[in-house]
mmCIF file of C-alpha atoms in Angstrom:
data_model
loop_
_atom_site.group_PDB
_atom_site.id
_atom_site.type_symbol
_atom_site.label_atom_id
_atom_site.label_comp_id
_atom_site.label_asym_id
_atom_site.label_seq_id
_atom_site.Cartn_x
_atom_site.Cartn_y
_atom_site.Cartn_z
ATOM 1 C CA UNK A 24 -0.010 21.032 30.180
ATOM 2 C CA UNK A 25 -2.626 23.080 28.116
ATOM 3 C CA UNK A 26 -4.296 21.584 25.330
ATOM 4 C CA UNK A 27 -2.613 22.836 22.439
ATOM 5 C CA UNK A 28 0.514 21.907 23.858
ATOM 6 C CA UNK A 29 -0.345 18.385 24.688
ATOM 7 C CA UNK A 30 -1.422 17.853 21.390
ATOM 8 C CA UNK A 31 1.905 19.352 19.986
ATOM 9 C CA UNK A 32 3.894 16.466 22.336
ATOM 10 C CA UNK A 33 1.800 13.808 21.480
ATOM 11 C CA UNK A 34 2.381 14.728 17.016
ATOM 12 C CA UNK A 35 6.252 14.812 17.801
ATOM 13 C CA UNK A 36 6.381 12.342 19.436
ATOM 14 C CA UNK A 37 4.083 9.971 16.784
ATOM 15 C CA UNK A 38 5.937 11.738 14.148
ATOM 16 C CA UNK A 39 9.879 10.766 15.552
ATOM 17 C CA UNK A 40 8.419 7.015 17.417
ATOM 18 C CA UNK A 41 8.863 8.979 20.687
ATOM 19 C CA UNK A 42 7.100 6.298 23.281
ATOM 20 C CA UNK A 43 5.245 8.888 26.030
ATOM 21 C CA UNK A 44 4.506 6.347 28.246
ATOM 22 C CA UNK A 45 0.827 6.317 27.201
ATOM 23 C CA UNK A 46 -1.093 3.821 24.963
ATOM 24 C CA UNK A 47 -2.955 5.981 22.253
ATOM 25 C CA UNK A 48 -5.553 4.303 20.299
ATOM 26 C CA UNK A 49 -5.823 4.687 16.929
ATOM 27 C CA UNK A 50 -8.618 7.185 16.198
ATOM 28 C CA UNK A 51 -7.026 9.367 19.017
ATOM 29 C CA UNK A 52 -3.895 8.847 16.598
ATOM 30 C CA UNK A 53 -6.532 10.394 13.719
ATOM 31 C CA UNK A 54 -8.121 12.962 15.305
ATOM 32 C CA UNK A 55 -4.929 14.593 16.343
ATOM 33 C CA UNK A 56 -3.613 14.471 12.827
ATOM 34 C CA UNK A 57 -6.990 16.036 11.089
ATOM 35 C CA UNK A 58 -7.052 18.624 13.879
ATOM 36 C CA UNK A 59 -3.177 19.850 13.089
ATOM 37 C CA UNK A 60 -3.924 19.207 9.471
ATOM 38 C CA UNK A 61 -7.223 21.513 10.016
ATOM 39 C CA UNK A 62 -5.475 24.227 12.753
ATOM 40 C CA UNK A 63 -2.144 24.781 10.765
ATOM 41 C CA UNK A 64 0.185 23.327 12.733
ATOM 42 C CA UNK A 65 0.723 20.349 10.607
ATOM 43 C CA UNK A 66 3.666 21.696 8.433
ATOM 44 C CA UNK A 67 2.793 20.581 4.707
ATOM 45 C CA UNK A 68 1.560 22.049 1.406
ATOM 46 C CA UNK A 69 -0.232 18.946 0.691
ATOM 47 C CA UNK A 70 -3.466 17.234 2.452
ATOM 48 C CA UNK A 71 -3.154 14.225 4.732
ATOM 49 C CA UNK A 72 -2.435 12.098 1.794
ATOM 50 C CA UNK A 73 -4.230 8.349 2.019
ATOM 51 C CA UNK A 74 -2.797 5.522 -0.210
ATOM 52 C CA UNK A 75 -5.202 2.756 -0.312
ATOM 53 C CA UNK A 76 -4.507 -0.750 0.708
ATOM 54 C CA UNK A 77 -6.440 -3.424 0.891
ATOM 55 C CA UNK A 78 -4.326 -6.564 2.504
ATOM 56 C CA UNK A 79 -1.363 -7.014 4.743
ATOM 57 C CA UNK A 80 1.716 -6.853 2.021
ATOM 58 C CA UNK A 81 -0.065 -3.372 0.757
ATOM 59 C CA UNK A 82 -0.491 -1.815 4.436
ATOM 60 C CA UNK A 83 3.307 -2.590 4.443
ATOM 61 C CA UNK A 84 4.400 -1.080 1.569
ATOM 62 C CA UNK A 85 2.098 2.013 2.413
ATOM 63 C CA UNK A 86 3.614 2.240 5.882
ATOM 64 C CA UNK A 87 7.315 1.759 4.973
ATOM 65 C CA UNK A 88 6.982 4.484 2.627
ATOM 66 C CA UNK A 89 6.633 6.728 5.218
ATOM 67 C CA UNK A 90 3.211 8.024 4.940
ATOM 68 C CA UNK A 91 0.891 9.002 7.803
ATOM 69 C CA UNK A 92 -2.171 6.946 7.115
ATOM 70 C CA UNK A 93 -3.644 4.809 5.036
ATOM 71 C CA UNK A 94 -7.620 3.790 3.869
ATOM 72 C CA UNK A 95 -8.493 0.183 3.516
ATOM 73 C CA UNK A 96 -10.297 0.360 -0.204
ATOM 74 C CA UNK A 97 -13.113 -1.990 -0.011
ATOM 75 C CA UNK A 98 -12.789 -2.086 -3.839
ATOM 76 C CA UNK A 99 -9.127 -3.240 -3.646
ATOM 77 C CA UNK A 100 -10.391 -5.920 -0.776
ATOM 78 C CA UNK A 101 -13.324 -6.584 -3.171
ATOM 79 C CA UNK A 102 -10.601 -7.231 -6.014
ATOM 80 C CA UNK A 103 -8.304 -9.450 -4.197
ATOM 81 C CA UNK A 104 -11.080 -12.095 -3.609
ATOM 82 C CA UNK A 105 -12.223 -12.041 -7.143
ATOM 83 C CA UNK A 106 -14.862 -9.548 -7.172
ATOM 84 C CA UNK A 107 -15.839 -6.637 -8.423
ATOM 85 C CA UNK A 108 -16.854 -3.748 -5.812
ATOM 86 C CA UNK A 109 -20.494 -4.732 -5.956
ATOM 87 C CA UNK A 110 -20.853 -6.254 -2.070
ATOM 88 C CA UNK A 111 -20.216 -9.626 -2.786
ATOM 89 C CA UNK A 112 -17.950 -9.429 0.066
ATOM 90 C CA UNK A 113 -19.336 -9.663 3.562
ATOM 91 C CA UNK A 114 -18.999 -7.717 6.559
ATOM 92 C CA UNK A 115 -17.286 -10.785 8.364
ATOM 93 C CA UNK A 116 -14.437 -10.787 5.043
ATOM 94 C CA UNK A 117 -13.959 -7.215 5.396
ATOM 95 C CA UNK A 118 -13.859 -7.780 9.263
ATOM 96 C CA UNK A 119 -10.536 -10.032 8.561
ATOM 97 C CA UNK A 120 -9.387 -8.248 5.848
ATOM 98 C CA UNK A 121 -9.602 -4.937 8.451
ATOM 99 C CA UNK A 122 -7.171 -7.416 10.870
ATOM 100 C CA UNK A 123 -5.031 -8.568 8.291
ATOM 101 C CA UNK A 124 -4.384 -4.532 7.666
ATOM 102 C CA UNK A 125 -3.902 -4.165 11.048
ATOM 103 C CA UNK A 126 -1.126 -6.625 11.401
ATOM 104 C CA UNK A 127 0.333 -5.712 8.225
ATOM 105 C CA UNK A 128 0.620 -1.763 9.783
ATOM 106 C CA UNK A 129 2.033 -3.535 13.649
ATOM 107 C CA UNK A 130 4.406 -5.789 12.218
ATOM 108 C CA UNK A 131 6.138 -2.801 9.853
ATOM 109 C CA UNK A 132 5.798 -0.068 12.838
ATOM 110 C CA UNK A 133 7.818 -2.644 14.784
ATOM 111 C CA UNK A 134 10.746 -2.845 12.369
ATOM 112 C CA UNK A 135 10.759 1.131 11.869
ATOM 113 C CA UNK A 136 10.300 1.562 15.646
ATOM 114 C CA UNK A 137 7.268 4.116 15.526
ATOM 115 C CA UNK A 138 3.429 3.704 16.143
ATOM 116 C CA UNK A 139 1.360 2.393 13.530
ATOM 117 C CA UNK A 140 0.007 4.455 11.393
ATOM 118 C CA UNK A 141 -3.580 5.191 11.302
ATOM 119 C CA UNK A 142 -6.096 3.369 8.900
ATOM 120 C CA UNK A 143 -9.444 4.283 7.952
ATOM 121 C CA UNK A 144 -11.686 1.523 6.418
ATOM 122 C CA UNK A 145 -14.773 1.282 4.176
ATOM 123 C CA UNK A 146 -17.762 -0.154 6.132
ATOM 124 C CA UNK A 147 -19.567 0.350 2.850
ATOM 125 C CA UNK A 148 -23.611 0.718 4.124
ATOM 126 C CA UNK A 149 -23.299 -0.821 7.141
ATOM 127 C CA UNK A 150 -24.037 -4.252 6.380
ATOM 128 C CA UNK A 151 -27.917 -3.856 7.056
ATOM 129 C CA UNK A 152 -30.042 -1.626 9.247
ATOM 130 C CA UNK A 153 -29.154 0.966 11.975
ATOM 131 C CA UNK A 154 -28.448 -1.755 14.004
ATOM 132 C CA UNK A 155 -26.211 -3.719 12.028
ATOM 133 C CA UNK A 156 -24.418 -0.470 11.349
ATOM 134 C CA UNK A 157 -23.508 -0.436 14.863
ATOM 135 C CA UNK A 158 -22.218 -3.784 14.916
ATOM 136 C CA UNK A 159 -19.978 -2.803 12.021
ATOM 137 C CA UNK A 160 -18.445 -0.394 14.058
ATOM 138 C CA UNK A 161 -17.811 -2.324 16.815
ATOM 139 C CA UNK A 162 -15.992 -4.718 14.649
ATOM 140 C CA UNK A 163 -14.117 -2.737 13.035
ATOM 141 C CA UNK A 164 -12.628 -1.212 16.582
ATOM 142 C CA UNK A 165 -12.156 -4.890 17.576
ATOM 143 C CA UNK A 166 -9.946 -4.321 14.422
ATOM 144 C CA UNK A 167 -7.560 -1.090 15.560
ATOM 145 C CA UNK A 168 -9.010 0.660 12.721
ATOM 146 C CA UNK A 169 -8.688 4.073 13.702
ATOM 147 C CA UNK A 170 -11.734 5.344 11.546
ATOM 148 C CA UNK A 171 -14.620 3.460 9.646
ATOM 149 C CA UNK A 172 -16.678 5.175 6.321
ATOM 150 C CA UNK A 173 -20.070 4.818 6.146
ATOM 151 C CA UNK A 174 -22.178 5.207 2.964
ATOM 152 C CA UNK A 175 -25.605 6.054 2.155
ATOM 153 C CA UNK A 176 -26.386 3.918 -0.733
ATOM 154 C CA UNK A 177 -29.117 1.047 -1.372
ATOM 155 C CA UNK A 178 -27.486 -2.411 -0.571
ATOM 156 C CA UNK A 179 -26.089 -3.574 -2.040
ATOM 157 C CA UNK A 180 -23.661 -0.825 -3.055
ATOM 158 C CA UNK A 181 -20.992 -0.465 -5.652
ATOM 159 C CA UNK A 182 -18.164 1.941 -6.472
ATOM 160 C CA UNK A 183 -19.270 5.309 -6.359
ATOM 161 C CA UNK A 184 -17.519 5.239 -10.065
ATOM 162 C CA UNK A 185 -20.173 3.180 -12.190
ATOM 163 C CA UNK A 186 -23.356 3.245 -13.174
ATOM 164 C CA UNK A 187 -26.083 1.722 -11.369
ATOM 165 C CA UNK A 188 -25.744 3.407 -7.914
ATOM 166 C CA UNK A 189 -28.735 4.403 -6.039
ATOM 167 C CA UNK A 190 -28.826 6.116 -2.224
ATOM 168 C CA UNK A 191 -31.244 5.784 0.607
ATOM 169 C CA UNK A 192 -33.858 8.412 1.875
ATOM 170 C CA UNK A 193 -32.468 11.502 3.547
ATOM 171 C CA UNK A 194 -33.824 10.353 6.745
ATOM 172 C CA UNK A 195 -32.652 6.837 6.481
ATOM 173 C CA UNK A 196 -29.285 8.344 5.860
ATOM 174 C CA UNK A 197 -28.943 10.679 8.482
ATOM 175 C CA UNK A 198 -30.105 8.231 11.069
ATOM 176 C CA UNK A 199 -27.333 5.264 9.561
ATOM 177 C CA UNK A 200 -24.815 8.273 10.210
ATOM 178 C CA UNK A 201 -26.210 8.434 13.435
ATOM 179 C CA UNK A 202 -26.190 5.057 14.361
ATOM 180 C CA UNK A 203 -22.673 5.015 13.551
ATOM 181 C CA UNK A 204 -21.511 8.019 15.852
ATOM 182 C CA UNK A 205 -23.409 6.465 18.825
ATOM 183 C CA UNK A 206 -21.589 2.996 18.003
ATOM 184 C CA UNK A 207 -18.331 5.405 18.267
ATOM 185 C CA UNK A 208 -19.201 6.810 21.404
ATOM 186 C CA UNK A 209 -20.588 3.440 23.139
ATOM 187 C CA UNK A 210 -17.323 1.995 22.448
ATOM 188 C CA UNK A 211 -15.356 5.086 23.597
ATOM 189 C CA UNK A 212 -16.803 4.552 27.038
ATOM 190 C CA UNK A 213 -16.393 0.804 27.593
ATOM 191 C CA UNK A 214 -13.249 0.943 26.652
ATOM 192 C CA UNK A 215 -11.565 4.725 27.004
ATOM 193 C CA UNK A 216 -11.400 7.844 25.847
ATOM 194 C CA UNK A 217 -10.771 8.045 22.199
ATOM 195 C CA UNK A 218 -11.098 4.403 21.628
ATOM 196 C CA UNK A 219 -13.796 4.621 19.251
ATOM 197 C CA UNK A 220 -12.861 5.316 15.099
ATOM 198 C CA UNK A 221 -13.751 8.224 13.829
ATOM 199 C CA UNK A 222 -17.184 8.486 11.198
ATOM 200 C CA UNK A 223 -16.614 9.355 7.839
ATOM 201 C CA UNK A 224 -19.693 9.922 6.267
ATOM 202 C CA UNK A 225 -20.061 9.343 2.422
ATOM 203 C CA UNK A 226 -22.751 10.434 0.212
ATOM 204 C CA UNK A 227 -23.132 9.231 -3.471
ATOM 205 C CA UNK A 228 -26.136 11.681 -3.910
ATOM 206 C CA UNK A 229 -24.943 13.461 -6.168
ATOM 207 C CA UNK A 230 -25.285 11.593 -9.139
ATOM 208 C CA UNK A 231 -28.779 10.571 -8.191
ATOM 209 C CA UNK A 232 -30.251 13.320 -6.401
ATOM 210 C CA UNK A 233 -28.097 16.795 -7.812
ATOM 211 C CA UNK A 234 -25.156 18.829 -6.478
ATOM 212 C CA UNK A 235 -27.466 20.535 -3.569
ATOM 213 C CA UNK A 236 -29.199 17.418 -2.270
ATOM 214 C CA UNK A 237 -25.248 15.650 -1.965
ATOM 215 C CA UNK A 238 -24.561 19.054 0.325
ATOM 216 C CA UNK A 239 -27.404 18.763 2.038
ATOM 217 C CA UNK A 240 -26.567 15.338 2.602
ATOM 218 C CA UNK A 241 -23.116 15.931 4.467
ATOM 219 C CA UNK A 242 -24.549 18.874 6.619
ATOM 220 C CA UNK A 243 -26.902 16.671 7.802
ATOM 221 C CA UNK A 244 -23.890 14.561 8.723
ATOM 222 C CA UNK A 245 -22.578 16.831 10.295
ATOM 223 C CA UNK A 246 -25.230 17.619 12.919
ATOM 224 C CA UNK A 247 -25.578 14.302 13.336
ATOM 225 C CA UNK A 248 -22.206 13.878 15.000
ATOM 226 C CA UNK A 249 -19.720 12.496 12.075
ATOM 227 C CA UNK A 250 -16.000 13.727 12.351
ATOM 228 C CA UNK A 251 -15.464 13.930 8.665
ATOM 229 C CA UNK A 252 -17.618 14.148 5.220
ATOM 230 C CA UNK A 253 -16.870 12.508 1.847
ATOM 231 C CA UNK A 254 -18.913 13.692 -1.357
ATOM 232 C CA UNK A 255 -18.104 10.927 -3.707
ATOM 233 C CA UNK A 256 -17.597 11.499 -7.180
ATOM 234 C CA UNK A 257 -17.759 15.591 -7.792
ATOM 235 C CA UNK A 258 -17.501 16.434 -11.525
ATOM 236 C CA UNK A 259 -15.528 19.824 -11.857
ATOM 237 C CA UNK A 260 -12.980 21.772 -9.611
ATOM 238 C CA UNK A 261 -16.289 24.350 -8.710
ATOM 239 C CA UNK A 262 -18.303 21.505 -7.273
ATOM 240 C CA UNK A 263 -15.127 20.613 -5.180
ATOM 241 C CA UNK A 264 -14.276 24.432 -3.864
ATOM 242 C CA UNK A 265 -18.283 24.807 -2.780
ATOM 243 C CA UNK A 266 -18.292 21.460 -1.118
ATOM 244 C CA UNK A 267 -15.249 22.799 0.723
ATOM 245 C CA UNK A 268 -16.771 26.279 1.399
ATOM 246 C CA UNK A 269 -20.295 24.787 2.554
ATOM 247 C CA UNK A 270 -19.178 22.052 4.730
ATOM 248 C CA UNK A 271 -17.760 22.282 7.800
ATOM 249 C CA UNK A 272 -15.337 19.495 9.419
ATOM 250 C CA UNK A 273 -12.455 17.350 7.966
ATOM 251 C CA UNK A 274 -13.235 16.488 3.957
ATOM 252 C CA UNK A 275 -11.931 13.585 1.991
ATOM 253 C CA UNK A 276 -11.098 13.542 -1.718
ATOM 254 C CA UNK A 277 -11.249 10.473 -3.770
ATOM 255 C CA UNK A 278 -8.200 10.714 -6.693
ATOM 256 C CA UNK A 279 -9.779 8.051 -8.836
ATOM 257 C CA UNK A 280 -7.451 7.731 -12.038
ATOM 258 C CA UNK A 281 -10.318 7.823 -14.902
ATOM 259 C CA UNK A 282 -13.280 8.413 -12.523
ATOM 260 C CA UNK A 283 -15.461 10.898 -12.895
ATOM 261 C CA UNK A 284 -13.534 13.170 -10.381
ATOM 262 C CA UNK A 285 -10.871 15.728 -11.593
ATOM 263 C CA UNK A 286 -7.437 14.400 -10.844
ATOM 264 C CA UNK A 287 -5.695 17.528 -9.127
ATOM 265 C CA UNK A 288 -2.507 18.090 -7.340
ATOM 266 C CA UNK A 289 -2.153 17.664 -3.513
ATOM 267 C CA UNK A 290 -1.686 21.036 -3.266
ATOM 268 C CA UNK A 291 -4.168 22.354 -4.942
ATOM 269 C CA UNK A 292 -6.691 20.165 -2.964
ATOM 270 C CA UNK A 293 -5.527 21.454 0.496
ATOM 271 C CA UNK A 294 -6.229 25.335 -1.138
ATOM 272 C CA UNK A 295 -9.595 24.059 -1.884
ATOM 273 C CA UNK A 296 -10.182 22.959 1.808
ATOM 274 C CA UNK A 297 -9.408 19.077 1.348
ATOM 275 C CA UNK A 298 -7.974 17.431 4.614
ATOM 276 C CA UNK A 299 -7.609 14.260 3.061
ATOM 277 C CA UNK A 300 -6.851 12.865 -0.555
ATOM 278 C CA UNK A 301 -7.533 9.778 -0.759
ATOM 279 C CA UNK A 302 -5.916 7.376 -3.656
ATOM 280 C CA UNK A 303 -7.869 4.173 -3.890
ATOM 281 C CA UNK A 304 -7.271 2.229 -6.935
ATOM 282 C CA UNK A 305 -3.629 3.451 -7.339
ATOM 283 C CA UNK A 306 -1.913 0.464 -5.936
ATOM 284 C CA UNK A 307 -4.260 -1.964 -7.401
ATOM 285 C CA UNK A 308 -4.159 -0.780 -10.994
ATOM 286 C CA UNK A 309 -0.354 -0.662 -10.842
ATOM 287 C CA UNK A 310 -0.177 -4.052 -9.732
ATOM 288 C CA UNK A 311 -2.587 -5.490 -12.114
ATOM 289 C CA UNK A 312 -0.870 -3.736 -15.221
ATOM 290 C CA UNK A 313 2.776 -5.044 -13.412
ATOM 291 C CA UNK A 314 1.556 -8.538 -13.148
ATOM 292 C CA UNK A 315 -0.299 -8.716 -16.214
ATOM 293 C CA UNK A 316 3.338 -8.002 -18.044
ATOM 294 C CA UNK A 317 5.289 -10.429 -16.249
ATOM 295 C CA UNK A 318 2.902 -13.068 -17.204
ATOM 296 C CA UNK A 319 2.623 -12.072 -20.993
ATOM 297 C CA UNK A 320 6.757 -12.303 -20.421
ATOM 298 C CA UNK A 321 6.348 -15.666 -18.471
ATOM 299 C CA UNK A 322 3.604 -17.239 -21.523
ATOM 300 C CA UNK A 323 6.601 -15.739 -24.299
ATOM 301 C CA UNK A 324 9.555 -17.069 -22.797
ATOM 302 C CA UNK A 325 11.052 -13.503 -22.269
ATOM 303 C CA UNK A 326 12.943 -13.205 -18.775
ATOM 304 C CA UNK A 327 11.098 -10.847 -16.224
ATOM 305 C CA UNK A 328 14.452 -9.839 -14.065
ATOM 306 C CA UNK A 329 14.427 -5.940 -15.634
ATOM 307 C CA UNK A 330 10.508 -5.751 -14.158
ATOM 308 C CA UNK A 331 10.131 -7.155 -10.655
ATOM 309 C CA UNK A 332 11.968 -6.195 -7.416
ATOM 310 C CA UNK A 333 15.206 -8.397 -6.604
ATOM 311 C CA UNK A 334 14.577 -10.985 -4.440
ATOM 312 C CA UNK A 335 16.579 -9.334 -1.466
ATOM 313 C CA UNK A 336 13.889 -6.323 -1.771
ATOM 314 C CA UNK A 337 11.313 -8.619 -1.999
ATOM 315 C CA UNK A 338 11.985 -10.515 1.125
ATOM 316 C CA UNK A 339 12.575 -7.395 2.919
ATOM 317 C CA UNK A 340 9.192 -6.017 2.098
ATOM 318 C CA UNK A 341 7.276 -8.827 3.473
ATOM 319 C CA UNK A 342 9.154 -8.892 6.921
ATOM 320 C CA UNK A 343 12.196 -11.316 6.219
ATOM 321 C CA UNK A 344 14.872 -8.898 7.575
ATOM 322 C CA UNK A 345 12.866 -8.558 10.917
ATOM 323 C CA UNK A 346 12.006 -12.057 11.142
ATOM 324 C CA UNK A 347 15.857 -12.491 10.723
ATOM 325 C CA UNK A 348 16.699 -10.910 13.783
ATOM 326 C CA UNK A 349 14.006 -11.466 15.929
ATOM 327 C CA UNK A 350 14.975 -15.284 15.180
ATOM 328 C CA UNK A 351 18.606 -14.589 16.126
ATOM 329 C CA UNK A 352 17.490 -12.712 19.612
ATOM 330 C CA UNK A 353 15.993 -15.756 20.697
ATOM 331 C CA UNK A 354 18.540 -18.428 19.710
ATOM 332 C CA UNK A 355 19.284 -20.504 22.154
ATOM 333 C CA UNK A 356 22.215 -22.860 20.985
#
């Protein structure tokens, strides 16, 4: 079987939860999406589009709703343990909050009976030097994520969103991407072929540094081995279409409501060259507003029933139904 049409059998049968008889690890499950997403034979007018999530209940609800990967938002995992997206949280929380994602995306492919889907996660700088990039890496693997972003900001970072940013040397950049492609490829080959996540390589130069020195930045990454390129934070469609025109590779846009990013439609994205949007604060946001109005209703007295999910939905979503029956298969009395 040729290439091309291996690649075709293994997307139908990920798309339809075919089992081929073969384990695929998760950035194999990635790479073959960009590269039909990239070649044309992934048949959309939209981009691979990424909900965020950032625990186990959100990877659920991303997965159920049928979409074919998701991005574990370090701001949302930031946000759930009281922070703001300044690295306050450590590599070893993001570590678990990368297996807690995991499980969340395994326990819902089991109920819909197809693989899970795919989830890249923010490894924010890397956690240290070169070194301690590769780690990160590593762990993140030992997490099934199927792709790991890596940034090149000073430690510790923040979202690429708010002031106060600033970004490493060139050099020191290029070799943290570096580090993090070798990491890739060392794991690869202790533990198979396609084993390793894929490197997405973030710059945030292009507040500090200008529009050419960001471009720069990712073409750099891109000789030094990443599989896909993220210029965080472009401020008007024409920095957007060049990015797409200059760089080479799989690209990731970042549709942050009220960022500094224009909001566009999926479809005009993948014109512009976009593999990936990527929609990081949407779930968040919307459950912060939701919750915020329940508990102004629960502090007034006013009942919440017309603005929360019934309790039959809500028992579904966090795995009651399969619980149900898997209980029931192993009765014994």
């Amino acid at each position: 079987m040729n290439f091309v049409l291996q690649r075709s059998f293994l997307l139908s049968a990920l798309a339809f939860g075919v089992t081929t008889g073969l384990a695929i690890p998760a950035p194999k499950r990635l790479q073959l999406l960009l590269e039909s997403e990239m070649d044309g034979t992934r048949q959309s007018e939209m981009p691979i589009l990424l909900p965020c999530c950032y625990d186990g209940l959100t990877a659920r609800l991303v997965a159920r709703s049928g979409f074919e990967a998701t991005f574990m938002t370090g701001f949302g995992v930031s946000a759930v343990n009281g922070y703001p997206d300044t690295q306050l949280v450590s590599y070893g929380e993001m570590q678990n909050a990368a297996s807690i994602v995991a499980e969340g995306l395994s326990s819902t492919s089991l109920e819909m009976n197809r693989p899970p889907i795919p989830c890249i996660a923010d490894g924010d700088t890397g956690y240290g030097n070169a070194v301690n990039v590769k780690r990160t890496v590593f762990g993140y693997a030992r997490a099934d994520m199927a792709g790991i972003m890596i940034e090149d900001q000073v430690a510790p970072k923040r979202c690429g969103h708010v002031a106060g940013k600033s970004v490493i040397s060139f050099d020191e950049a290029v070799q943290r991407v570096k580090a993090a492609c070798d990491a890739r490829d060392e794991y690869s080959s202790q533990f198979g072929e396609g084993s390793g996540p894929l490197i997405l390589a973030r710059t945030d130069a292009l507040k500090t540094d200008g529009f050419d020195a960001a471009i720069e930045r990712c073409l750099a990454f891109r000789e030094a081995g990443c599989d896909m390129t993220f210029l965080e934070a472009p401020e008007s469609r024409e920095q957007m279409e060049e990015y797409c025109r200059r760089v080479s590779g799989a690209k990731l846009a970042n549709m942050l409501e009220q960022g500094s990013t224009p909001i566009l439609p999926p479809q005009e994205l993948k014109r512009m060259g976009y593999t990936m949007a990527a929609y990081p604060l949407t779930l968040l946001s919307a459950s912060i507003k939701s919750m915020t109005a329940s508990l102004e209703r629960i502090q007034k007295g006013i009942a919440t029933d017309d603005i929360i999910s019934s309790f039959a939905d809500t028992k579904d979503a966090v795995g009651f139904t399969k619980y149900g029956s898997e209980e029931q298969r192993y009765k014994t009395d």
